[in-house]
Amino acid sequence: MTGVYSFDHDHGLPARELGHLLGGKGAGLAEMTGALGLAVPPGFTIAVPVCREYLSTGWPGSLDDELRAHVGRLERALGRRLGDPDDPLLVAVRSGAPVSMPGMLDTVLNLGLNDDTVLGLARSSGDERFAWDSYRRFLVMFATTVMGVEEHAIDALPDDASVDGLRAHVGALRATIADRAGRPVPADPFDQLREAIEAVFRSWGSRRARAYRAREAIDETLGTGCNVQAMVFGNRGPNSGTGVVFTRDPATGEAAPYGDYLPCAQGEDVVAGTSRTTPIAHLAEHLPGAYAELTATLRRLELHYRDICDVEFTVEDGRLWLLQTRIGKRGAVAAVRIAVEMADDPEIALSPAEVLDRVPEELLARARAEIDAAAGAADDDAALLATGLGASPGRVSGRVVLTAEDALTADDDVVLVRTSTSPEDVAGMSAAVGILTTRGGLASHAAVVARGWGVPAVVGAERLTIDGQEVRAEDGRTVWAGDTITIDGGSGRVWVGAVAPGATGGASTVAERLPHLLRIEQWAGRREVSPA
């Protein structure tokens, strides 16, 4: 029985129901390709059971032939060949577990580049900088993801590097990787592909993935799918970019697109939280045609899934491409508002039973607590240290810790403060009462994970700098590791000390949100009449 399926494969039932076979990402790609006919770069999925077989007994004997057959099909569809020195096909290799595990598993982009194909990419694109930058990105990702080279061992590209400087940097990078890993990055694209797939499968057992599964009570035996997809390039000039967007605000539930966009970049730049992103609305100014198509696509996805969707996309030379969709994680208050408003939307029309299924009592209790906190949240301007982006609502106070290890070993309330978080920080993130980052946007790793867990978080507090054991504001004020701070994941504010809720502020927010909560309580039979 085959273990590899093209995105357009006819399974005989909706692909979105096949997460157990294709993984969540593979199911979403197949659904967008087949049922919706959206602009998805073609590719194929290596099914979840293949991962389980690999982890149990090693690389399946028939998998090489299946991969070559599907790569050949992809090459014929696109008119380019993997490894062609004149006009190479490049692919992305991405994980996709049956249950969403944001950032926990591995990805390799720009696969297929080597010293020959980079020259072909430069000629076919007419852009040497783009080609060498893509090669640099591939080498770094392959080395750290597949070969085990630590990121701190790799020198960063200088901001002012010329094309010649970029080419020289790539040469030095190749030498560093070979020295650190004991072997060079393989030049043969099929060898690259096989090693990348193995790395995706192995990442299921990584420490970060195990920690996330423990926090979410995810079955250890599930395994992950692996998706091989033709590359589209958000780093291909000024009319290109990449982003992550939710169909609605996952913190408040507001029915408007919510997320991050980064011009002239690739997807990992957004989710890593290391780049300064812009709100998704800025795409309307940068590329209005692509933004109009994106908003129409988001509505189609929401109507199709009858739920909030989380979407990854790339714009290449002004053309929109969809790279992922899944049901979006959301905060408790957002869950209440979204469920009620989707019940009222005549094109979605959730039933009261569906609403109650999506908002169980535990989630209602969390929503009430958030509403109460908003009702009593007062600002203490004298103690205000900085303001970032409110990524996950709630106000908490705790002792500052600067590493995931310190958060994990703490026996009191702590706020994990980082420049940005990575999947390696997930165990410490789960132990903290709040998360604060100085970089990253609304779709960064810290924001997405915190929202999914209901942990208050502030991201992108760019006026704060972490230096050793201190966190310093622009005005010179400093808090040290061990000092107490308060963060508000709704407003994005950060205060020195334990700032207790006051008696004023937030009333308009409560007035807006309370009717949604009361509607659900009425449907659940706890109230006889709805509010006036």
Short mmCIF file of C-alpha atoms in Angstrom, two decimals:
data_model
loop_
_atom_site.label_atom_id
_atom_site.label_comp_id
_atom_site.label_asym_id
_atom_site.label_seq_id
_atom_site.Cartn_x
_atom_site.Cartn_y
_atom_site.Cartn_z
CA MET A 1 0.00 0.00 0.00
CA THR A 2 1.32 3.39 -0.96
CA GLY A 3 2.57 5.73 1.74
CA VAL A 4 2.99 8.81 -0.47
CA TYR A 5 0.10 10.91 -1.84
CA SER A 6 0.07 13.91 -4.18
CA PHE A 7 -1.87 16.89 -2.88
CA ASP A 8 -4.45 16.32 -5.63
CA HIS A 9 -4.89 12.60 -4.89
CA ASP A 10 -8.54 11.50 -4.78
CA HIS A 11 -8.99 9.72 -1.45
CA GLY A 12 -12.70 9.15 -1.97
CA LEU A 13 -13.61 11.35 1.04
CA PRO A 14 -12.75 14.89 2.15
CA ALA A 15 -9.03 15.34 2.74
CA ARG A 16 -9.73 17.43 5.84
CA GLU A 17 -11.01 14.24 7.49
CA LEU A 18 -7.68 12.47 6.89
CA GLY A 19 -5.45 14.13 9.46
CA HIS A 20 -4.68 10.72 10.93
CA LEU A 21 -3.21 9.65 7.56
CA LEU A 22 -1.84 12.86 6.02
CA GLY A 23 -1.15 14.88 9.15
CA GLY A 24 -2.79 18.24 9.76
CA LYS A 25 -0.67 20.17 7.27
CA GLY A 26 -0.97 17.53 4.56
CA ALA A 27 -4.73 17.34 5.03
CA GLY A 28 -5.00 21.12 4.77
CA LEU A 29 -2.87 21.28 1.62
CA ALA A 30 -4.90 18.50 0.00
CA GLU A 31 -8.20 20.15 0.98
CA MET A 32 -7.13 23.55 -0.39
CA THR A 33 -5.89 21.90 -3.60
CA GLY A 34 -8.78 19.54 -4.27
CA ALA A 35 -11.94 20.84 -2.63
CA LEU A 36 -11.23 24.57 -2.93
CA GLY A 37 -8.93 24.87 -5.94
CA LEU A 38 -6.78 27.49 -4.22
CA ALA A 39 -3.31 28.55 -5.35
CA VAL A 40 -1.23 25.91 -3.55
CA PRO A 41 2.27 25.05 -4.85
CA PRO A 42 2.09 21.39 -5.92
CA GLY A 43 3.67 18.64 -3.91
CA PHE A 44 3.08 15.40 -2.05
CA THR A 45 2.71 14.05 1.47
CA ILE A 46 4.58 11.15 3.03
CA ALA A 47 1.91 9.67 5.27
CA VAL A 48 2.00 9.47 9.05
CA PRO A 49 2.24 5.63 9.15
CA VAL A 50 5.51 5.87 7.20
CA CYS A 51 6.98 7.93 10.04
CA ARG A 52 5.88 5.32 12.56
CA GLU A 53 7.48 2.60 10.43
CA TYR A 54 10.70 4.60 10.15
CA LEU A 55 10.88 5.19 13.91
CA SER A 56 10.22 1.50 14.55
CA THR A 57 12.29 -0.30 11.91
CA GLY A 58 14.16 2.29 9.85
CA TRP A 59 13.81 3.65 6.32
CA PRO A 60 11.15 1.66 4.40
CA GLY A 61 12.61 -0.29 1.49
CA SER A 62 10.06 0.92 -1.06
CA LEU A 63 10.15 4.59 -0.10
CA ASP A 64 13.05 5.62 -2.40
CA ASP A 65 11.16 4.44 -5.49
CA GLU A 66 7.97 6.17 -4.38
CA LEU A 67 9.85 9.40 -3.76
CA ARG A 68 11.51 9.30 -7.17
CA ALA A 69 8.14 8.68 -8.85
CA HIS A 70 6.50 11.62 -7.07
CA VAL A 71 9.46 13.93 -7.65
CA GLY A 72 9.27 12.99 -11.34
CA ARG A 73 5.56 13.85 -11.41
CA LEU A 74 6.33 17.21 -9.81
CA GLU A 75 9.10 17.89 -12.31
CA ARG A 76 6.82 17.15 -15.28
CA ALA A 77 4.08 19.38 -13.88
CA LEU A 78 6.41 22.35 -13.39
CA GLY A 79 8.82 21.85 -16.30
CA ARG A 80 11.85 21.98 -14.02
CA ARG A 81 14.08 19.23 -12.63
CA LEU A 82 15.56 18.73 -9.19
CA GLY A 83 19.30 19.24 -9.63
CA ASP A 84 19.07 20.88 -13.09
CA PRO A 85 22.06 23.26 -13.30
CA ASP A 86 20.18 25.55 -15.69
CA ASP A 87 16.71 25.98 -14.14
CA PRO A 88 16.48 23.92 -10.95
CA LEU A 89 13.35 22.78 -9.15
CA LEU A 90 13.64 23.56 -5.45
CA VAL A 91 11.39 22.10 -2.76
CA ALA A 92 10.38 22.68 0.84
CA VAL A 93 10.26 19.77 3.28
CA ARG A 94 7.86 20.40 6.15
CA SER A 95 6.48 18.33 8.99
CA GLY A 96 2.78 17.99 9.73
CA ALA A 97 1.55 15.97 12.70
CA PRO A 98 -2.09 14.84 13.06
CA VAL A 99 -2.40 17.26 16.02
CA SER A 100 -1.14 20.84 15.76
CA MET A 101 2.31 21.23 17.34
CA PRO A 102 3.35 24.76 16.25
CA GLY A 103 7.09 25.01 15.67
CA MET A 104 7.92 21.77 17.46
CA LEU A 105 8.88 19.71 14.39
CA ASP A 106 11.39 20.39 11.62
CA THR A 107 11.42 22.19 8.26
CA VAL A 108 13.99 22.58 5.45
CA LEU A 109 13.47 25.19 2.72
CA ASN A 110 15.21 25.79 -0.64
CA LEU A 111 16.25 22.14 -0.90
CA GLY A 112 17.99 21.28 -4.17
CA LEU A 113 20.62 24.03 -4.14
CA ASN A 114 24.31 23.29 -4.53
CA ASP A 115 27.30 25.01 -6.12
CA ASP A 116 25.95 24.33 -9.62
CA THR A 117 22.20 24.87 -9.20
CA VAL A 118 22.70 28.19 -7.43
CA LEU A 119 24.23 29.51 -10.65
CA GLY A 120 21.25 28.20 -12.61
CA LEU A 121 18.85 29.85 -10.17
CA ALA A 122 20.73 33.14 -10.56
CA ARG A 123 20.45 32.93 -14.36
CA SER A 124 16.81 31.82 -14.51
CA SER A 125 15.67 34.43 -11.97
CA GLY A 126 17.92 37.20 -13.20
CA ASP A 127 18.79 37.98 -9.59
CA GLU A 128 22.13 36.87 -8.18
CA ARG A 129 21.45 38.20 -4.69
CA PHE A 130 18.20 36.25 -4.45
CA ALA A 131 19.91 33.03 -5.59
CA TRP A 132 22.86 33.27 -3.21
CA ASP A 133 20.64 34.36 -0.33
CA SER A 134 18.45 31.29 -0.93
CA TYR A 135 21.56 29.09 -0.96
CA ARG A 136 22.73 30.65 2.31
CA ARG A 137 19.34 30.02 3.90
CA PHE A 138 19.33 26.40 2.73
CA LEU A 139 22.82 25.70 4.09
CA VAL A 140 22.01 27.16 7.50
CA MET A 141 18.72 25.31 7.79
CA PHE A 142 20.10 21.99 6.56
CA ALA A 143 23.12 22.23 8.86
CA THR A 144 21.13 23.05 11.99
CA THR A 145 18.09 20.88 11.29
CA VAL A 146 19.58 17.83 9.61
CA MET A 147 23.27 17.74 10.53
CA GLY A 148 23.09 18.85 14.16
CA VAL A 149 25.28 21.95 13.85
CA GLU A 150 24.49 24.42 16.62
CA GLU A 151 23.21 27.81 15.50
CA HIS A 152 25.72 29.76 17.57
CA ALA A 153 28.54 28.13 15.57
CA ILE A 154 27.34 29.78 12.34
CA ASP A 155 28.34 33.37 11.62
CA ALA A 156 25.53 35.73 10.68
CA LEU A 157 25.50 37.47 7.31
CA PRO A 158 26.58 41.13 7.64
CA ASP A 159 23.69 43.49 6.97
CA ASP A 160 25.64 45.42 4.32
CA ALA A 161 26.99 42.41 2.41
CA SER A 162 27.31 42.88 -1.36
CA VAL A 163 26.61 40.05 -3.79
CA ASP A 164 30.34 39.25 -3.79
CA GLY A 165 30.29 39.36 0.02
CA LEU A 166 27.26 37.07 0.08
CA ARG A 167 29.03 34.62 -2.24
CA ALA A 168 32.12 34.67 -0.01
CA HIS A 169 29.95 34.20 3.07
CA VAL A 170 28.39 31.09 1.53
CA GLY A 171 31.86 29.66 0.86
CA ALA A 172 32.90 30.26 4.46
CA LEU A 173 29.60 28.82 5.65
CA ARG A 174 30.14 25.59 3.73
CA ALA A 175 33.60 25.23 5.26
CA THR A 176 32.28 25.87 8.79
CA ILE A 177 29.52 23.30 8.39
CA ALA A 178 31.91 20.66 7.07
CA ASP A 179 34.25 21.30 9.99
CA ARG A 180 31.52 21.26 12.64
CA ALA A 181 29.57 18.31 11.24
CA GLY A 182 32.54 16.28 10.05
CA ARG A 183 31.15 16.21 6.51
CA PRO A 184 29.88 18.70 3.93
CA VAL A 185 26.26 19.35 3.07
CA PRO A 186 25.47 16.74 0.38
CA ALA A 187 25.47 18.11 -3.16
CA ASP A 188 23.07 15.53 -4.62
CA PRO A 189 19.50 16.86 -4.27
CA PHE A 190 17.98 13.43 -3.76
CA ASP A 191 20.43 12.77 -0.91
CA GLN A 192 19.41 16.13 0.52
CA LEU A 193 15.76 15.15 0.24
CA ARG A 194 16.15 11.81 1.94
CA GLU A 195 18.17 13.29 4.81
CA ALA A 196 15.63 16.11 5.29
CA ILE A 197 12.73 13.64 5.45
CA GLU A 198 14.60 11.56 8.03
CA ALA A 199 15.22 14.72 10.08
CA VAL A 200 11.49 15.52 10.04
CA PHE A 201 10.67 12.01 11.23
CA ARG A 202 13.36 12.13 13.96
CA SER A 203 12.09 15.48 15.20
CA TRP A 204 9.01 13.67 16.51
CA GLY A 205 11.20 12.36 19.30
CA SER A 206 13.01 15.62 20.06
CA ARG A 207 13.02 16.98 23.58
CA ARG A 208 10.97 20.03 22.59
CA ALA A 209 8.34 17.88 20.86
CA ARG A 210 8.09 15.53 23.85
CA ALA A 211 7.70 18.48 26.22
CA TYR A 212 4.91 19.97 24.08
CA ARG A 213 3.09 16.63 23.84
CA ALA A 214 3.32 16.20 27.62
CA ARG A 215 1.77 19.66 28.13
CA GLU A 216 -0.99 18.98 25.59
CA ALA A 217 -1.54 15.27 26.46
CA ILE A 218 -0.86 14.25 22.84
CA ASP A 219 -0.38 10.54 22.11
CA GLU A 220 3.35 9.76 21.91
CA THR A 221 2.79 7.08 19.26
CA LEU A 222 1.10 9.24 16.61
CA GLY A 223 4.11 10.28 14.52
CA THR A 224 4.11 12.99 11.86
CA GLY A 225 3.50 13.37 8.16
CA CYS A 226 6.08 14.99 5.91
CA ASN A 227 5.19 17.33 3.04
CA VAL A 228 7.42 17.93 0.02
CA GLN A 229 6.29 21.00 -1.89
CA ALA A 230 7.59 23.12 -4.76
CA MET A 231 9.20 26.28 -3.42
CA VAL A 232 7.71 29.70 -3.89
CA PHE A 233 9.89 32.58 -2.83
CA GLY A 234 8.90 35.39 -0.52
CA ASN A 235 12.49 36.66 -0.68
CA ARG A 236 12.35 37.27 -4.44
CA GLY A 237 12.49 41.05 -4.53
CA PRO A 238 10.39 43.99 -3.30
CA ASN A 239 7.05 42.62 -4.55
CA SER A 240 7.45 39.43 -2.53
CA GLY A 241 6.97 38.55 1.10
CA THR A 242 5.54 36.07 3.54
CA GLY A 243 3.10 36.02 6.40
CA VAL A 244 0.95 34.15 8.87
CA VAL A 245 -2.64 35.28 9.32
CA PHE A 246 -5.73 34.21 11.25
CA THR A 247 -9.16 34.75 9.75
CA ARG A 248 -10.15 36.44 13.04
CA ASP A 249 -8.28 37.88 16.00
CA PRO A 250 -7.47 34.82 18.15
CA ALA A 251 -7.06 36.97 21.26
CA THR A 252 -10.28 39.03 21.12
CA GLY A 253 -12.36 37.21 18.50
CA GLU A 254 -12.80 40.33 16.36
CA ALA A 255 -13.88 39.40 12.83
CA ALA A 256 -10.89 40.88 11.02
CA PRO A 257 -7.66 39.36 9.66
CA TYR A 258 -4.97 39.19 12.33
CA GLY A 259 -1.31 38.33 11.84
CA ASP A 260 2.12 39.32 10.60
CA TYR A 261 3.63 40.12 7.22
CA LEU A 262 7.30 40.46 6.34
CA PRO A 263 8.40 41.79 2.94
CA CYS A 264 11.22 40.09 1.06
CA ALA A 265 11.46 37.16 3.48
CA GLN A 266 10.68 33.48 3.90
CA GLY A 267 8.19 31.90 6.28
CA GLU A 268 10.64 30.86 8.96
CA ASP A 269 11.59 34.54 9.42
CA VAL A 270 8.04 35.27 10.63
CA VAL A 271 7.40 32.35 12.96
CA ALA A 272 10.88 32.44 14.52
CA GLY A 273 10.10 35.82 16.08
CA THR A 274 13.58 37.14 15.30
CA SER A 275 12.52 39.64 12.62
CA ARG A 276 10.55 42.84 12.94
CA THR A 277 7.28 42.06 11.22
CA THR A 278 4.43 44.38 10.28
CA PRO A 279 0.71 43.85 11.00
CA ILE A 280 -1.09 42.05 8.20
CA ALA A 281 -2.98 45.24 7.25
CA HIS A 282 0.30 46.65 5.93
CA LEU A 283 0.12 44.15 3.07
CA ALA A 284 -2.82 46.21 1.78
CA GLU A 285 -0.45 49.16 1.38
CA HIS A 286 2.48 47.10 0.08
CA LEU A 287 0.61 44.85 -2.39
CA PRO A 288 -3.10 45.76 -2.48
CA GLY A 289 -4.00 43.18 -5.13
CA ALA A 290 -2.47 40.33 -3.13
CA TYR A 291 -4.18 41.60 0.04
CA ALA A 292 -7.59 41.69 -1.64
CA GLU A 293 -7.10 38.12 -2.87
CA LEU A 294 -5.92 37.04 0.58
CA THR A 295 -8.95 38.48 2.39
CA ALA A 296 -11.31 36.81 -0.08
CA THR A 297 -9.45 33.52 0.41
CA LEU A 298 -9.66 33.82 4.19
CA ARG A 299 -13.42 34.17 3.97
CA ARG A 300 -13.65 31.11 1.70
CA LEU A 301 -11.60 29.08 4.17
CA GLU A 302 -13.68 30.19 7.13
CA LEU A 303 -16.92 29.29 5.37
CA HIS A 304 -15.50 25.94 4.29
CA TYR A 305 -14.18 24.94 7.73
CA ARG A 306 -16.91 26.81 9.67
CA ASP A 307 -14.23 27.94 12.13
CA ILE A 308 -11.35 30.34 12.59
CA CYS A 309 -8.42 29.34 10.35
CA ASP A 310 -4.69 29.89 10.73
CA VAL A 311 -3.07 30.43 7.30
CA GLU A 312 0.54 30.59 6.13
CA PHE A 313 1.09 32.31 2.79
CA THR A 314 3.79 33.62 0.47
CA VAL A 315 3.61 36.35 -2.15
CA GLU A 316 6.08 35.84 -5.00
CA ASP A 317 6.39 38.75 -7.43
CA GLY A 318 2.87 39.88 -6.48
CA ARG A 319 1.26 36.42 -6.76
CA LEU A 320 -0.40 34.90 -3.69
CA TRP A 321 0.34 31.28 -2.72
CA LEU A 322 -1.19 29.32 0.17
CA LEU A 323 1.20 27.10 2.13
CA GLN A 324 -0.91 25.92 5.05
CA THR A 325 -4.26 26.13 6.71
CA ARG A 326 -5.49 24.66 9.97
CA ILE A 327 -8.09 25.39 12.61
CA GLY A 328 -6.67 28.29 14.61
CA LYS A 329 -5.86 28.21 18.30
CA ARG A 330 -7.60 30.98 20.24
CA GLY A 331 -7.93 32.44 23.71
CA ALA A 332 -10.94 31.84 25.94
CA VAL A 333 -12.71 35.17 25.38
CA ALA A 334 -12.05 34.89 21.66
CA ALA A 335 -13.52 31.37 21.64
CA VAL A 336 -16.74 32.69 23.19
CA ARG A 337 -17.09 35.61 20.80
CA ILE A 338 -16.18 33.61 17.69
CA ALA A 339 -18.63 30.80 18.47
CA VAL A 340 -21.54 33.17 19.05
CA GLU A 341 -20.81 35.34 16.02
CA MET A 342 -20.49 32.26 13.82
CA ALA A 343 -23.87 31.12 15.09
CA ASP A 344 -25.25 34.50 13.98
CA ASP A 345 -23.47 34.41 10.59
CA PRO A 346 -26.12 33.12 8.12
CA GLU A 347 -23.43 31.53 5.91
CA ILE A 348 -21.94 29.54 8.82
CA ALA A 349 -24.91 29.21 11.20
CA LEU A 350 -23.41 27.15 14.01
CA SER A 351 -26.15 25.47 16.02
CA PRO A 352 -26.40 26.05 19.79
CA ALA A 353 -25.16 22.48 20.28
CA GLU A 354 -22.09 23.19 18.14
CA VAL A 355 -21.43 26.38 20.10
CA LEU A 356 -21.60 24.55 23.42
CA ASP A 357 -19.31 21.84 22.07
CA ARG A 358 -16.70 24.44 21.12
CA VAL A 359 -16.99 26.37 24.38
CA PRO A 360 -17.17 23.85 27.25
CA GLU A 361 -17.48 24.89 30.89
CA GLU A 362 -13.72 24.95 31.47
CA LEU A 363 -13.28 27.46 28.65
CA LEU A 364 -16.23 29.53 29.88
CA ALA A 365 -14.60 29.73 33.31
CA ARG A 366 -11.38 31.01 31.75
CA ALA A 367 -13.34 33.59 29.74
CA ARG A 368 -15.10 34.84 32.88
CA ALA A 369 -11.73 35.21 34.63
CA GLU A 370 -10.34 37.19 31.70
CA ILE A 371 -13.42 39.44 31.65
CA ASP A 372 -13.12 40.05 35.40
CA ALA A 373 -9.44 40.91 35.02
CA ALA A 374 -10.22 43.35 32.20
CA ALA A 375 -12.93 44.98 34.29
CA GLY A 376 -10.52 45.70 37.11
CA ALA A 377 -7.36 46.40 35.15
CA ALA A 378 -5.97 49.82 36.07
CA ASP A 379 -2.83 51.37 34.60
CA ASP A 380 0.08 52.41 36.83
CA ASP A 381 1.97 54.77 34.52
CA ALA A 382 4.72 55.43 37.05
CA ALA A 383 5.68 51.77 37.06
CA LEU A 384 5.23 51.25 33.31
CA LEU A 385 8.45 49.80 31.88
CA ALA A 386 7.52 49.19 28.23
CA THR A 387 4.68 48.42 25.84
CA GLY A 388 4.73 45.63 23.28
CA LEU A 389 2.09 43.66 21.42
CA GLY A 390 -0.62 41.98 23.45
CA ALA A 391 -0.37 38.41 22.15
CA SER A 392 -2.31 36.36 24.71
CA PRO A 393 -4.69 38.06 27.17
CA GLY A 394 -4.43 38.06 30.94
CA ARG A 395 -2.51 39.99 33.60
CA VAL A 396 0.08 38.20 35.73
CA SER A 397 2.99 39.08 38.01
CA GLY A 398 6.08 37.00 38.54
CA ARG A 399 9.79 36.89 39.08
CA VAL A 400 11.90 37.52 35.97
CA VAL A 401 13.73 34.47 34.59
CA LEU A 402 15.81 34.68 31.43
CA THR A 403 16.15 31.02 30.46
CA ALA A 404 13.74 28.18 29.94
CA GLU A 405 15.80 26.10 32.37
CA ASP A 406 15.31 28.66 35.15
CA ALA A 407 11.57 28.73 34.49
CA LEU A 408 11.40 24.96 34.61
CA THR A 409 13.17 24.70 37.97
CA ALA A 410 11.36 27.60 39.66
CA ASP A 411 8.99 26.82 42.53
CA ASP A 412 7.26 30.22 42.43
CA ASP A 413 5.47 32.33 39.79
CA VAL A 414 7.90 33.42 37.08
CA VAL A 415 7.68 35.40 33.85
CA LEU A 416 9.97 34.04 31.13
CA VAL A 417 11.68 37.00 29.43
CA ARG A 418 13.49 36.28 26.15
CA THR A 419 14.60 38.13 23.04
CA SER A 420 12.49 35.54 21.21
CA THR A 421 11.41 32.03 22.05
CA SER A 422 12.19 28.91 20.06
CA PRO A 423 10.79 25.39 20.22
CA GLU A 424 13.68 24.52 22.54
CA ASP A 425 12.11 26.83 25.16
CA VAL A 426 8.76 25.06 25.25
CA ALA A 427 9.26 23.21 28.56
CA GLY A 428 10.10 26.47 30.32
CA MET A 429 7.24 28.27 28.61
CA SER A 430 4.81 25.73 30.01
CA ALA A 431 6.13 26.33 33.53
CA ALA A 432 5.93 30.16 33.41
CA VAL A 433 2.85 32.19 34.39
CA GLY A 434 3.63 34.67 31.61
CA ILE A 435 5.92 35.22 28.62
CA LEU A 436 7.60 38.44 27.44
CA THR A 437 9.74 38.78 24.31
CA THR A 438 11.55 41.84 22.98
CA ARG A 439 11.19 40.76 19.34
CA GLY A 440 8.61 39.02 17.19
CA GLY A 441 5.07 39.65 16.12
CA LEU A 442 1.57 38.37 16.59
CA ALA A 443 2.25 35.10 14.77
CA SER A 444 5.66 34.43 16.33
CA HIS A 445 6.40 31.18 18.15
CA ALA A 446 5.91 32.80 21.58
CA ALA A 447 2.54 34.30 20.61
CA VAL A 448 1.09 31.17 19.01
CA VAL A 449 2.14 28.78 21.76
CA ALA A 450 1.06 31.12 24.58
CA ARG A 451 -2.39 31.67 23.05
CA GLY A 452 -2.90 27.96 22.60
CA TRP A 453 -2.10 27.39 26.27
CA GLY A 454 -3.94 30.42 27.65
CA VAL A 455 -0.68 31.82 29.08
CA PRO A 456 -0.57 35.66 29.14
CA ALA A 457 2.07 36.95 26.74
CA VAL A 458 3.51 40.22 25.45
CA VAL A 459 5.74 40.07 22.37
CA GLY A 460 7.74 42.59 20.37
CA ALA A 461 8.55 44.90 23.31
CA GLU A 462 11.32 46.39 21.20
CA ARG A 463 12.28 49.16 23.62
CA LEU A 464 13.59 46.55 26.03
CA THR A 465 17.06 45.06 25.72
CA ILE A 466 18.30 41.91 27.45
CA ASP A 467 21.95 42.18 28.45
CA GLY A 468 23.32 39.44 30.64
CA GLN A 469 21.16 39.32 33.76
CA GLU A 470 19.40 42.64 33.18
CA VAL A 471 16.44 43.82 31.16
CA ARG A 472 16.96 47.47 30.28
CA ALA A 473 14.45 50.03 28.98
CA GLU A 474 15.33 52.88 26.64
CA ASP A 475 15.10 55.41 29.47
CA GLY A 476 17.78 53.53 31.42
CA ARG A 477 15.52 51.85 33.95
CA THR A 478 16.51 48.25 34.60
CA VAL A 479 15.03 45.13 36.08
CA TRP A 480 17.23 42.17 36.90
CA ALA A 481 16.69 38.46 36.84
CA GLY A 482 14.83 37.75 40.09
CA ASP A 483 12.96 41.08 40.15
CA THR A 484 9.17 41.05 39.91
CA ILE A 485 7.36 42.41 36.85
CA THR A 486 3.74 42.45 35.72
CA ILE A 487 2.64 41.87 32.13
CA ASP A 488 -0.76 42.40 30.54
CA GLY A 489 -1.27 40.21 27.48
CA GLY A 490 -4.31 42.20 26.42
CA SER A 491 -2.85 45.71 26.32
CA GLY A 492 0.80 44.72 25.82
CA ARG A 493 1.95 46.71 28.86
CA VAL A 494 4.83 45.71 31.14
CA TRP A 495 5.27 47.16 34.63
CA VAL A 496 7.97 47.03 37.28
CA GLY A 497 6.76 45.21 40.38
CA ALA A 498 3.48 43.51 41.19
CA VAL A 499 0.78 45.81 39.80
CA ALA A 500 -2.52 44.80 41.34
CA PRO A 501 -5.74 45.25 39.37
CA GLY A 502 -7.50 48.47 40.21
CA ALA A 503 -11.14 49.43 40.22
CA THR A 504 -11.36 51.24 36.89
CA GLY A 505 -10.66 50.69 33.23
CA GLY A 506 -11.74 48.06 30.75
CA ALA A 507 -15.47 48.63 31.15
CA SER A 508 -16.10 49.10 27.44
CA THR A 509 -14.35 45.83 26.69
CA VAL A 510 -16.52 44.02 29.23
CA ALA A 511 -19.68 45.58 27.82
CA GLU A 512 -18.69 44.36 24.38
CA ARG A 513 -17.80 40.82 25.42
CA LEU A 514 -20.35 40.04 28.12
CA PRO A 515 -23.34 39.53 25.79
CA HIS A 516 -21.53 36.72 23.99
CA LEU A 517 -20.91 34.96 27.29
CA LEU A 518 -24.51 35.40 28.39
CA ARG A 519 -25.80 34.01 25.11
CA ILE A 520 -23.84 30.80 25.62
CA GLU A 521 -25.00 30.51 29.23
CA GLN A 522 -28.58 30.89 28.01
CA TRP A 523 -28.10 28.10 25.44
CA ALA A 524 -26.62 25.94 28.17
CA GLY A 525 -29.77 26.47 30.27
CA ARG A 526 -28.11 28.44 33.04
CA ARG A 527 -30.13 31.60 32.28
CA GLU A 528 -33.81 31.79 31.45
CA VAL A 529 -33.65 34.96 29.39
CA SER A 530 -31.01 36.65 27.30
CA PRO A 531 -29.73 40.10 28.32
CA ALA A 532 -31.52 43.14 27.01
#
